[in-house]
Tab-separated table of C-alpha atoms in Angstrom:
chain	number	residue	atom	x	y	z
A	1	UNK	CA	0.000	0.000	0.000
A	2	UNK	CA	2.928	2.190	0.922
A	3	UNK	CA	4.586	1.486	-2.305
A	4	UNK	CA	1.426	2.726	-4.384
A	5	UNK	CA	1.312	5.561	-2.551
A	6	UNK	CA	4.350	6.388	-3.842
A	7	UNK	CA	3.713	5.159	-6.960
A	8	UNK	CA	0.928	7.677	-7.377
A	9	UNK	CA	3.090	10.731	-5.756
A	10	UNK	CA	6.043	10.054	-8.204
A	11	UNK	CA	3.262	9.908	-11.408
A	12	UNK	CA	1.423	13.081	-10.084
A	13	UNK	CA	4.697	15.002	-9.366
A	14	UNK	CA	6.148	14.379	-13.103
A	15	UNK	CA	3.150	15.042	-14.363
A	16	UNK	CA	2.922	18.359	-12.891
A	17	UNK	CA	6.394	18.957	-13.670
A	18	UNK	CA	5.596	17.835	-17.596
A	19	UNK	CA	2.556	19.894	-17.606
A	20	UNK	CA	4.118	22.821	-16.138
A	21	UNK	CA	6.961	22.969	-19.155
A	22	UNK	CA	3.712	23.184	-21.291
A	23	UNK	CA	2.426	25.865	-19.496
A	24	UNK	CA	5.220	28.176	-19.672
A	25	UNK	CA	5.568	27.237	-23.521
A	26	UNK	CA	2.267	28.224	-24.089
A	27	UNK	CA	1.884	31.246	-21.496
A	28	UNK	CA	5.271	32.911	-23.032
A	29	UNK	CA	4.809	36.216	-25.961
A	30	UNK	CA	7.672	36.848	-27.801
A	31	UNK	CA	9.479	40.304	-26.847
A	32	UNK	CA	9.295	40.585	-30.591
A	33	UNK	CA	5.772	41.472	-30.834
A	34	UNK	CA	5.815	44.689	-28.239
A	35	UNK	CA	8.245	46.016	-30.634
A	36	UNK	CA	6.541	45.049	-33.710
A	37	UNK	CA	3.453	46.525	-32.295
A	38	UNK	CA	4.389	49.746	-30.146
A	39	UNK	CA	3.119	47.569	-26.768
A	40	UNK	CA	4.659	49.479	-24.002
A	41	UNK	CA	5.640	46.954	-22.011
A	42	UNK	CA	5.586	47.372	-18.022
A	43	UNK	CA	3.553	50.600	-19.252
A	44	UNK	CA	6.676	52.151	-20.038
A	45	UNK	CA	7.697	53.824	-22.976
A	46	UNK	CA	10.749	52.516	-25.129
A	47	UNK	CA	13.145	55.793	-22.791
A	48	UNK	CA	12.134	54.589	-19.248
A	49	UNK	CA	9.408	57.102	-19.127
A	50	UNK	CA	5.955	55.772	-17.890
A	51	UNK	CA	2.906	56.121	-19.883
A	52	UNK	CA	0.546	58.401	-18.522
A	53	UNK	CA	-2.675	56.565	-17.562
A	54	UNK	CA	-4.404	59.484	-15.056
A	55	UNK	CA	-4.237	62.324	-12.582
A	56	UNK	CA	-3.361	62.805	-9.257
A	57	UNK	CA	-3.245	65.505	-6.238
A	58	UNK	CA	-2.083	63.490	-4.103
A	59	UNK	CA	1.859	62.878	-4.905
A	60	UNK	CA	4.332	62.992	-7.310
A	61	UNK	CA	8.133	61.868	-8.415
A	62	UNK	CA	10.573	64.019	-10.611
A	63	UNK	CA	13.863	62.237	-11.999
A	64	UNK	CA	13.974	64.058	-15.108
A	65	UNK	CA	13.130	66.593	-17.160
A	66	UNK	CA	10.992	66.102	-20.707
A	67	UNK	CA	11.605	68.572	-23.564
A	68	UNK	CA	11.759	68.467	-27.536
A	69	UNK	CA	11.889	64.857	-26.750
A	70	UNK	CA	14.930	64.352	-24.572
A	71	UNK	CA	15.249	63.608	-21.415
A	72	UNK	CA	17.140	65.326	-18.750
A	73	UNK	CA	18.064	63.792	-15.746
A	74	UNK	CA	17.851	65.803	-12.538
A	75	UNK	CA	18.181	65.334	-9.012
A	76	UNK	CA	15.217	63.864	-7.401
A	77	UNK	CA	12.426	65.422	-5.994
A	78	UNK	CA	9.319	64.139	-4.182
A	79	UNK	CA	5.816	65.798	-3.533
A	80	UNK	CA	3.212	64.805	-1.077
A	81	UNK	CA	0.145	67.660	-2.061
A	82	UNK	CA	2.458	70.162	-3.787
A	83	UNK	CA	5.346	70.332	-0.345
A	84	UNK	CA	8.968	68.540	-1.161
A	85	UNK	CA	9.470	65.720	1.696
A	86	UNK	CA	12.617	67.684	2.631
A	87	UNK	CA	10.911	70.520	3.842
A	88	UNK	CA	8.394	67.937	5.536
A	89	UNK	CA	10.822	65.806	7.159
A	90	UNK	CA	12.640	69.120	8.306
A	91	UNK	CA	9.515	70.403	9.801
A	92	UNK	CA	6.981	67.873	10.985
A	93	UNK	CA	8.380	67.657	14.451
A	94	UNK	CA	6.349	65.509	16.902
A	95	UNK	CA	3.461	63.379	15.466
A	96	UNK	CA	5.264	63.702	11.959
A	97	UNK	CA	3.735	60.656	10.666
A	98	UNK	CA	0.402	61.394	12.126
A	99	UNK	CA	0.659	64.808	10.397
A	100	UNK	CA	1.791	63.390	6.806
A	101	UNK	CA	-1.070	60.765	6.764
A	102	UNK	CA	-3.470	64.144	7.819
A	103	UNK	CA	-1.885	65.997	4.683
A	104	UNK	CA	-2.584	62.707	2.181
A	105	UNK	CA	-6.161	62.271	2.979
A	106	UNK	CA	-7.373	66.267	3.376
A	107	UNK	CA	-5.229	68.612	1.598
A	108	UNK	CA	-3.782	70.358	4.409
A	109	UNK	CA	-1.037	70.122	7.412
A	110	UNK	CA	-2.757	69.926	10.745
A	111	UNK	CA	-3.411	72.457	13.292
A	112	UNK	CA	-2.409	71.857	16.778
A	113	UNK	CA	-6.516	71.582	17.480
A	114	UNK	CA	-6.626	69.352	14.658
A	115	UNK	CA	-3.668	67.337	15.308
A	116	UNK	CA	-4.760	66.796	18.595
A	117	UNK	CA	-8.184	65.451	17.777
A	118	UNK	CA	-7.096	63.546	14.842
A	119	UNK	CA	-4.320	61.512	16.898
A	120	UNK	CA	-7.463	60.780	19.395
A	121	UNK	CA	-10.092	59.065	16.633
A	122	UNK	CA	-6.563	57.055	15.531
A	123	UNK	CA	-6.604	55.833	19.488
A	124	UNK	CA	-9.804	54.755	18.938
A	125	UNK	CA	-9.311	52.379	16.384
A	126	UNK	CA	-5.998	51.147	17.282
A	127	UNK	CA	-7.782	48.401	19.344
A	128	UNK	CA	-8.580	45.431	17.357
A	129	UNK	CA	-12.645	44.317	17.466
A	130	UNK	CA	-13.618	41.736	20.116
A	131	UNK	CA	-12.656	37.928	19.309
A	132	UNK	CA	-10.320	39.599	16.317
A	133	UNK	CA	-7.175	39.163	17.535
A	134	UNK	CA	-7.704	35.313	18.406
A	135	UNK	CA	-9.901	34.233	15.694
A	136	UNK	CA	-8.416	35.646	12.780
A	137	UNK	CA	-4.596	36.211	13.991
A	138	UNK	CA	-3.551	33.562	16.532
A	139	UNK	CA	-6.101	30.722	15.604
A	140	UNK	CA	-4.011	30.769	11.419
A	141	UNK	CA	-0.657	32.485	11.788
A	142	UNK	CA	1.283	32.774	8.611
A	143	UNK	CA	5.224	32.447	8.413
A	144	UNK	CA	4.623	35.395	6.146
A	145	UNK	CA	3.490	38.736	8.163
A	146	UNK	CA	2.712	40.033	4.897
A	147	UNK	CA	-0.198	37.118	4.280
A	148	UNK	CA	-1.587	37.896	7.397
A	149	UNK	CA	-2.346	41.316	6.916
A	150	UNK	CA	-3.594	40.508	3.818
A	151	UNK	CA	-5.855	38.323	4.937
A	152	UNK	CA	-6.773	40.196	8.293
A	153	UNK	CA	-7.964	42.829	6.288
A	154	UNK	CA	-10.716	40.961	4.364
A	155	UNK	CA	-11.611	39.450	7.558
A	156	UNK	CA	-12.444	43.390	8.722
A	157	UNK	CA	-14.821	43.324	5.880
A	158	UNK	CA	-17.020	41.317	8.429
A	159	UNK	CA	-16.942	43.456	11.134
A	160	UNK	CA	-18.326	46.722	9.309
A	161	UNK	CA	-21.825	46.674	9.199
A	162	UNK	CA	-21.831	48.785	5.461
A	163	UNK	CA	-18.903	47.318	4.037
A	164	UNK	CA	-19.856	47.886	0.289
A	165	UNK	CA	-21.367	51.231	0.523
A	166	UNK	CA	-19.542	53.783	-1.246
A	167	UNK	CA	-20.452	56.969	0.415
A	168	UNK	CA	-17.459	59.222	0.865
A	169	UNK	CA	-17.866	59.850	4.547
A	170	UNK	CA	-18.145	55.601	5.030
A	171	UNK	CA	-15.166	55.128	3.217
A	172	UNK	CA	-13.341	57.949	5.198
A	173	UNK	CA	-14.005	55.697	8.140
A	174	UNK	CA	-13.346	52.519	7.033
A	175	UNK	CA	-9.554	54.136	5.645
A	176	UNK	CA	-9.201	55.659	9.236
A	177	UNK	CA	-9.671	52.398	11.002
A	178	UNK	CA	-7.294	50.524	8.928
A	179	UNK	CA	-4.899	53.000	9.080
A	180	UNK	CA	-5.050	53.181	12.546
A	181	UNK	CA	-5.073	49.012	13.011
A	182	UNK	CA	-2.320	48.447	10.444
A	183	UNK	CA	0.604	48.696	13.062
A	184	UNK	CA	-1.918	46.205	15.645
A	185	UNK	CA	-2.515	43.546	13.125
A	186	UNK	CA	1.002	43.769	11.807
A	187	UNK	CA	2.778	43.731	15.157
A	188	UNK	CA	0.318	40.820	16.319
A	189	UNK	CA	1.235	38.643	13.437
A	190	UNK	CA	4.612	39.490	13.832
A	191	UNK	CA	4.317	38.009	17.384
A	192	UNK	CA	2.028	35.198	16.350
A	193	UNK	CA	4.715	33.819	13.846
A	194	UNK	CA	7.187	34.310	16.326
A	195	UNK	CA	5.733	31.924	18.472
A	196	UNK	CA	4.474	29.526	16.582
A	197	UNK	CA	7.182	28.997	14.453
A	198	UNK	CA	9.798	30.463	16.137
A	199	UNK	CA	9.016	29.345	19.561
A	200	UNK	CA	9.366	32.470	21.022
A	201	UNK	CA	6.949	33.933	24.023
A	202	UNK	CA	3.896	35.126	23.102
A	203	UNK	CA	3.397	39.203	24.009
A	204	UNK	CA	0.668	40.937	22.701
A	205	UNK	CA	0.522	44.565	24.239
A	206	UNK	CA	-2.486	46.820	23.679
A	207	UNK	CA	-1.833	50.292	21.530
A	208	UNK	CA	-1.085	53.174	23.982
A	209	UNK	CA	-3.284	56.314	23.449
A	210	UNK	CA	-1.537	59.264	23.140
A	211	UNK	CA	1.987	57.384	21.847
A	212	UNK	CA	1.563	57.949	18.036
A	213	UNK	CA	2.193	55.148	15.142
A	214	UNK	CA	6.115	54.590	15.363
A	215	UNK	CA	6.102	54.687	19.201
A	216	UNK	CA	2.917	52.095	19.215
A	217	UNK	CA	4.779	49.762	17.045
A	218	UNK	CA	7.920	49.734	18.587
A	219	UNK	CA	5.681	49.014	21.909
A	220	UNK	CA	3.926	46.301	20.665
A	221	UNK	CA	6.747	44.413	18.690
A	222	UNK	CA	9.328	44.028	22.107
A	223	UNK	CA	8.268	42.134	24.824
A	224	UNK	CA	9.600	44.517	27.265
A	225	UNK	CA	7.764	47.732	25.797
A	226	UNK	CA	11.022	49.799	25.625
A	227	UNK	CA	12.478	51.893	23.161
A	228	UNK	CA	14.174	55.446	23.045
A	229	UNK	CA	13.338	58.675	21.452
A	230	UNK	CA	16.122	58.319	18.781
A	231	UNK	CA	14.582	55.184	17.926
A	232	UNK	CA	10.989	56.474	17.988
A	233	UNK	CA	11.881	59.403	15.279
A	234	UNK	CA	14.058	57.069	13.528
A	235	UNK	CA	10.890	54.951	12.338
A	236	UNK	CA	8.586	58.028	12.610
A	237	UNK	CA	10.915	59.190	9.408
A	238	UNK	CA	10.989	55.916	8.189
A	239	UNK	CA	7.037	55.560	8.109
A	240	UNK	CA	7.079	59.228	6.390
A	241	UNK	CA	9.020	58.573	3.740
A	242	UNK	CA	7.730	55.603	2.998
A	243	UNK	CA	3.791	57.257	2.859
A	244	UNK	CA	3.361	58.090	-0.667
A	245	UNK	CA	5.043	57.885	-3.920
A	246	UNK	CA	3.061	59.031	-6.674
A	247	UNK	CA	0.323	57.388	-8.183
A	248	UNK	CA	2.125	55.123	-10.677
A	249	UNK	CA	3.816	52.940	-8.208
A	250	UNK	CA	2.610	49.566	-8.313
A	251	UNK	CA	0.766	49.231	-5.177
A	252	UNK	CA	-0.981	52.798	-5.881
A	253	UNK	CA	-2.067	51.731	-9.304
A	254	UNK	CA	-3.306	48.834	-7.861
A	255	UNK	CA	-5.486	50.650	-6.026
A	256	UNK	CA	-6.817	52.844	-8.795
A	257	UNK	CA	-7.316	49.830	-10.473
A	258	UNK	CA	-9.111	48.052	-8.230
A	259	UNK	CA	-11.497	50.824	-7.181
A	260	UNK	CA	-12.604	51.831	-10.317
A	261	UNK	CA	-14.512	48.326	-10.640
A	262	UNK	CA	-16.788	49.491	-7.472
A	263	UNK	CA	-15.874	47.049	-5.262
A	264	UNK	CA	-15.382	47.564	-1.512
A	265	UNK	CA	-12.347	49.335	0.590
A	266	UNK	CA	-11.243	46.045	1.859
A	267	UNK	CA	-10.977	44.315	-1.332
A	268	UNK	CA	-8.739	47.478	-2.797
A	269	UNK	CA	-6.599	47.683	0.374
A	270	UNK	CA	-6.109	44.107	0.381
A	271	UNK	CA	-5.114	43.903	-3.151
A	272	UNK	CA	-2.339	47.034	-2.584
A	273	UNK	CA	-0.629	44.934	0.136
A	274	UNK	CA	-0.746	41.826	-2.057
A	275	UNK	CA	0.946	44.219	-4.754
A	276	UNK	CA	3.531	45.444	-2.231
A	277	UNK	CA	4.292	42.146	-0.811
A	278	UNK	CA	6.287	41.864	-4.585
A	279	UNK	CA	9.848	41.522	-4.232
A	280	UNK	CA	10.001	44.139	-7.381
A	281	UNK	CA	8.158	46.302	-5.077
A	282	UNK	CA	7.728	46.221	-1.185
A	283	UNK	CA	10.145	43.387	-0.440
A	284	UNK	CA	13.036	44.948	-2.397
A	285	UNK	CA	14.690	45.663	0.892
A	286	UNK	CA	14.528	42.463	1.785
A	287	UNK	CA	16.468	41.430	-0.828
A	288	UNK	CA	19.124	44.059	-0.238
A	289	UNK	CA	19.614	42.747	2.625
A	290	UNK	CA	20.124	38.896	1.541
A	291	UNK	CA	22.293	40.414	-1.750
A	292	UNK	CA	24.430	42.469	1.706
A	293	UNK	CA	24.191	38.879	4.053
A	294	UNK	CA	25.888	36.883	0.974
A	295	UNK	CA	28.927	39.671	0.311
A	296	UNK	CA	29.756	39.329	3.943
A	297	UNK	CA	29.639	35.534	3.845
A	298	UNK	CA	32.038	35.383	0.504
A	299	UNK	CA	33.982	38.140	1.454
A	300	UNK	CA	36.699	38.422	3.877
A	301	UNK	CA	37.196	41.307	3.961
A	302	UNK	CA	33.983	43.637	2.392
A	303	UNK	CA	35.886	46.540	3.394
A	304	UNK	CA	38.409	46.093	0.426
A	305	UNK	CA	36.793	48.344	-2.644
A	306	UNK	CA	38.965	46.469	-5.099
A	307	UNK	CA	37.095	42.951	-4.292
A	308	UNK	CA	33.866	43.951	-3.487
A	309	UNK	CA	33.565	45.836	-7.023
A	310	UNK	CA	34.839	42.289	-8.677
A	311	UNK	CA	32.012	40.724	-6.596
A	312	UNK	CA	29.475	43.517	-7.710
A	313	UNK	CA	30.476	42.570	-11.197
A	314	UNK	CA	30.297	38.866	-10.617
A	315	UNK	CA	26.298	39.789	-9.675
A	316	UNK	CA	25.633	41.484	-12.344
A	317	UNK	CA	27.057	38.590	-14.763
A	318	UNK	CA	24.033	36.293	-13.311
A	319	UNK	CA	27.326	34.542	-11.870
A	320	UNK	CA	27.044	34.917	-7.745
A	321	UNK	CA	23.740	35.419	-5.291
A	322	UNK	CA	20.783	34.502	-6.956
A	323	UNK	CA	21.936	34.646	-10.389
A	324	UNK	CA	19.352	37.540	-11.291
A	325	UNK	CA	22.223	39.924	-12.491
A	326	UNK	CA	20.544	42.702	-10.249
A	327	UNK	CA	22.365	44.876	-7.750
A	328	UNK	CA	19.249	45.429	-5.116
A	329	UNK	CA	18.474	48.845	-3.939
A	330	UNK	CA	20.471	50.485	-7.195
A	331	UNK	CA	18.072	51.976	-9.951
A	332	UNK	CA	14.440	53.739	-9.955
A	333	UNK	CA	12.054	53.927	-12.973
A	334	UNK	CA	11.377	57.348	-12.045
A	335	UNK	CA	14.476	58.913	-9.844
A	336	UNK	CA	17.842	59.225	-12.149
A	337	UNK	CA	20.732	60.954	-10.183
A	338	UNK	CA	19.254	60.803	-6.982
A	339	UNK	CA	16.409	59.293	-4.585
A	340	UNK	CA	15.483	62.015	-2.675
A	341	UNK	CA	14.837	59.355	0.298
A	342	UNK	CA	17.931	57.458	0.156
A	343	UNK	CA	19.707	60.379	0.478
A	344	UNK	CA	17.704	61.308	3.793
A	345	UNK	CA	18.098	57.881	4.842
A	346	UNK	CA	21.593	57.055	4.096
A	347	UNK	CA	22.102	60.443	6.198
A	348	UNK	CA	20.288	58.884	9.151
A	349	UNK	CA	21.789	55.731	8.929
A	350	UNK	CA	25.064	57.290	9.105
A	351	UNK	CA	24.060	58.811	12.426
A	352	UNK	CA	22.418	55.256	13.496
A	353	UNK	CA	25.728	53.512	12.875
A	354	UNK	CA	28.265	55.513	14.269
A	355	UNK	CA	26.127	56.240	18.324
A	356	UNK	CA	26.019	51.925	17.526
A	357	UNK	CA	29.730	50.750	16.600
A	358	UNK	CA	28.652	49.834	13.428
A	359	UNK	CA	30.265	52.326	10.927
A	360	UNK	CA	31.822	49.630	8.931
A	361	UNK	CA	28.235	48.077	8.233
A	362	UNK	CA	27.477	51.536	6.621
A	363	UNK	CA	30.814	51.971	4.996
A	364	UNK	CA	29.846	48.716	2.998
A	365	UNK	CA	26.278	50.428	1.672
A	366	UNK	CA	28.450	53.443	0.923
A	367	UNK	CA	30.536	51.343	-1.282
A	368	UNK	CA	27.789	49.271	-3.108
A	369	UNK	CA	26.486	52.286	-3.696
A	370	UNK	CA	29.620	54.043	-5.097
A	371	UNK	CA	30.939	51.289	-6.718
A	372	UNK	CA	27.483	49.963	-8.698
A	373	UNK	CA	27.394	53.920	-10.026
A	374	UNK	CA	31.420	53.114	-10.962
A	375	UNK	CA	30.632	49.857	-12.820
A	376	UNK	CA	27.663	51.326	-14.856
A	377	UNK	CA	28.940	53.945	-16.381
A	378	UNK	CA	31.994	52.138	-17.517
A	379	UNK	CA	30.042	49.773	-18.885
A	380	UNK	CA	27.142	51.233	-20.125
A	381	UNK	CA	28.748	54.865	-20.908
A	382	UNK	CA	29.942	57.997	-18.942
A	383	UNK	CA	25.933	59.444	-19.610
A	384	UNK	CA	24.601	56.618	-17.907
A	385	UNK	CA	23.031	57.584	-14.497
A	386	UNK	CA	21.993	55.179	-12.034
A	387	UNK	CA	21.591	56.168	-8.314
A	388	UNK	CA	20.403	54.581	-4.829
A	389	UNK	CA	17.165	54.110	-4.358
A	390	UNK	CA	15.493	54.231	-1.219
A	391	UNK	CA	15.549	50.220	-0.161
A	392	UNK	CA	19.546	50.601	-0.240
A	393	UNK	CA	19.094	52.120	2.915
A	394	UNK	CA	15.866	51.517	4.523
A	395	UNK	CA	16.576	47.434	5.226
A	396	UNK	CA	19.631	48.670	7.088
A	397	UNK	CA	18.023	51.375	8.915
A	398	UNK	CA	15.876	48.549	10.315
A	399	UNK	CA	18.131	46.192	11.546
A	400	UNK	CA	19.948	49.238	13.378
A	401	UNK	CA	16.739	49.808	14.901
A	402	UNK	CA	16.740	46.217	15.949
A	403	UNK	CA	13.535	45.451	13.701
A	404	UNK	CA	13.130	41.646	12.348
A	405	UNK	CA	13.365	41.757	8.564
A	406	UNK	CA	9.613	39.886	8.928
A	407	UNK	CA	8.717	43.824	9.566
A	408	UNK	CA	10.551	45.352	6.569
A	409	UNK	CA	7.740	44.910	4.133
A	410	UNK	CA	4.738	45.530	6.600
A	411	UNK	CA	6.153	48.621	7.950
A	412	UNK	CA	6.057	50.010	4.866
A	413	UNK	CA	2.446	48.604	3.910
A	414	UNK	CA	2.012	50.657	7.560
A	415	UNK	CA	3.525	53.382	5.699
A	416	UNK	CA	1.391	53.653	2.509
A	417	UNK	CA	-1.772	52.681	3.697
A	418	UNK	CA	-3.395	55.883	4.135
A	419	UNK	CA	-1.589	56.695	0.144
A	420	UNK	CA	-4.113	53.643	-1.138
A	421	UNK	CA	-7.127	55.181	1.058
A	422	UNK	CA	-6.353	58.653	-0.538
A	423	UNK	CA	-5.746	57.341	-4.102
A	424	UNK	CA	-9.052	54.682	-3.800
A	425	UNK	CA	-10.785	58.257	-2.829
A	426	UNK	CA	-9.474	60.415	-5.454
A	427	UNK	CA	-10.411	57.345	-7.751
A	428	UNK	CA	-14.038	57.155	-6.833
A	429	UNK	CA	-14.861	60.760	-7.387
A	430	UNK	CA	-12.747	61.990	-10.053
A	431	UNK	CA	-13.579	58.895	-12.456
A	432	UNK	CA	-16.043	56.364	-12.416
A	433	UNK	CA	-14.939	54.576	-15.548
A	434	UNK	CA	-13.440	50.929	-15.015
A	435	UNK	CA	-9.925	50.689	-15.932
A	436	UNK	CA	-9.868	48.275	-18.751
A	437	UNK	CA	-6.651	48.553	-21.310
A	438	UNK	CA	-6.478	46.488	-24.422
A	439	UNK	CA	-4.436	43.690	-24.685
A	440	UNK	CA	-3.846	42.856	-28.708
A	441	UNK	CA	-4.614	39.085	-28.926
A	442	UNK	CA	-1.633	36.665	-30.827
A	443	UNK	CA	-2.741	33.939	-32.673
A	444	UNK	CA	-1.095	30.525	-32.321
A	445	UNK	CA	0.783	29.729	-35.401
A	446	UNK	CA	0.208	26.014	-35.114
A	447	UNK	CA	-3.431	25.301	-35.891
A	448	UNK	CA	-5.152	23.415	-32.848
A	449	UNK	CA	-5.859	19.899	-33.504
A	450	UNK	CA	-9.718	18.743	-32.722
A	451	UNK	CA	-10.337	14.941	-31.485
């Protein structure tokens, strides 16, 4: 009996694996045919530049300039409602996150008055519903944090009593509780997959009024509730630069997408974070990290520019790491000679490193940094720009802060959630069409065979 069952596992796994070849055969277009047809591929025109699909008040990204049809690149600049991040970060003070995700949904910077009440109806819905917490978090935890939120958020869709009304001032809710129970449900499943597959103690703290997003999820994520200031503002800056990005990123378009078929908040927000979860997209800084873990292991000594530029090269051959021939956390489809972020982050990770002992950690990200822009240009041309983008940085920033990399992604879900709420809004009353784009069907060239 045992030997059948095996029998039938070895027949069903080479099936599967036969199958699958077909698949792919069938499943794969020829590059040839976006050329041969003008298909911008990725949505992006043949010179980097995205194709313009809508509008948006919200945010926006300049790498470049666009004139007589050449493009300039420029240092980067970022927008959140018409003021740079610079000045924001510069000026936010106290609350800063708080204040950004105030900006995002109504226009404006916050009062004091206004601040004041808007960090109290966030305290409000920081607590997760009654029976939440066990039945949906700690009853299923998922190795992947990511997964859980995903899935925690449809399961809110049950708790709302007018989930699919589309009312402005019901939706307005619904994106102030889940902003507000992001960093709960995130630091919950954090500590659920901790101790079910990491058999670690199970802590679960409840939100602190008054304490403010960065402070609540350093609070909830260590079992003995501490943390300092530094650290505090650290991921306050983190969670602000991480808010918005335009409404062409992934995630964002996702959500445009999304809620221009009338569906429900959940359903939008749920599909952003399944967009951001992407490795392309969200989980980029994990891999910067892993692509950083593997040059220490095969290194002996990083520190030497001369070797870790051969090593650089030997990733970009497809030759070392995981063979992708990618340098994670170098590049931007938008930002050319600079990431406005990654340079305020590789600023503050600077200062993180040195008050920690750990400045040759940062001298390395310096290096990968210099060296990738080195490598480029002398293979790809003196004009060739390429520059840091903001995952270079941000992974590191983390692990100075003592976060687990299973919080890397979901922090910055925590980040951008109130960007989908805003963009799902903006959606819903500036166009009510459904987003529907051709696709040019190819016909097989081998005629289909009927028995």
């Amino acid at each position: 009996m045992e030997n059948r069952e095996w029998l039938i596992r070895d027949l069903k796994q080479s099936w599967l694996a036969e199958r699958a070849k077909k698949v792919a055969q069938v499943g794969k277009i020829d590059k040839e045919y976006y050329h041969q047809y003008d298909i911008k591929q990725g949505l992006r025109n043949s010179d980097g530049t995205g194709v313009v699909v809508g509008f948006t008040k919200i945010g926006s990204v300049h790498g470049y300039t666009y004139c007589d049809g050449i493009k300039t690149p420029i240092e980067g600049k970022l927008f959140y409602r018409d003021i740079e991040i610079d000045t924001l970060v510069k000026n936010t003070g106290e609350f800063g996150f708080e204040k950004i995700v105030y900006l995002l949904l109504f226009g404006e910077l916050p009062g004091d008055k206004e601040l004041k009440q808007f960090i109290s109806i966030l305290d409000g819905f920081r607590k997760l519903p009654t029976h939440f917490t066990e039945n949906t978090i700690l009853k299923s935890p998922s190795k992947d944090v990511m997964n859980k939120l995903q899935r925690a958020i449809l399961v809110l869709y049950s708790y709302d009593e007018k989930p699919d009304c589309l009312e402005i001032d019901r939706i307005l809710l619904q994106s102030l509780k889940l902003i507000a129970r992001f960093p709960t449900i995130i630091s919950y499943g954090y500590q659920a997959k901790a101790h079910y597959f990491d058999d670690q103690s199970l802590y679960l703290h409840n939100p602190k009024p008054g304490a403010g997003t960065a402070a609540n999820i350093l609070h909830m994520i260590r079992s003995n509730n501490e943390y300092t200031n530094l650290e505090r503002d650290t991921l306050d800056l983190l969670l602000i630069l991480h808010a918005e990005h335009g409404g062409g990123n992934n995630s964002a378009f996702t959500t445009h997408v999304v809620s221009s078929s009338g569906t429900d908040t959940y359903s939008a927000v749920g599909a952003a974070v399944g967009s951001l979860k992407g490795p392309k997209h969200g989980g980029a800084n994990l891999r910067v990290k892993a692509m950083v873990d593997n040059i220490k292991e095969n290194l002996a000594d990083y520190s030497d520019q001369s070797e870790l530029k051969l090593y650089l090269e030997k990733i970009l051959d497809k030759k070392v790491f995981d063979q992708k021939g990618l340098i994670y956390g170098m590049g931007h489809a938008v930002y050319t000679i600079s990431d406005p972020r990654a340079v305020i982050l590789k600023s503050k990770s600077k200062e993180l490193a040195l008050a920690k002992g750990r400045m040759q950690e940062f001298e390395l990200y310096n290096n990968i940094e210099k060296l990738t822009k080195e490598i480029f240009k002398e293979r790809r041309g003196a004009d060739v720009n390429i520059c840091a983008n903001v995952d270079l940085y941000s992974g590191f920033v983390y692990q100075l802060l003592n976060i687990p990399e299973e919080l890397f992604t979901p922090l910055f879900a925590t980040a951008r959630v109130a960007s989908w709420c805003a963009h799902r809004i903006e959606q819903l009353v500036s166009d009510t069409k459904i987003i529907r784009p051709a696709y040019k069907s190819i016909k097989n060239e081998e005629k289909c065979t009927i028995i």
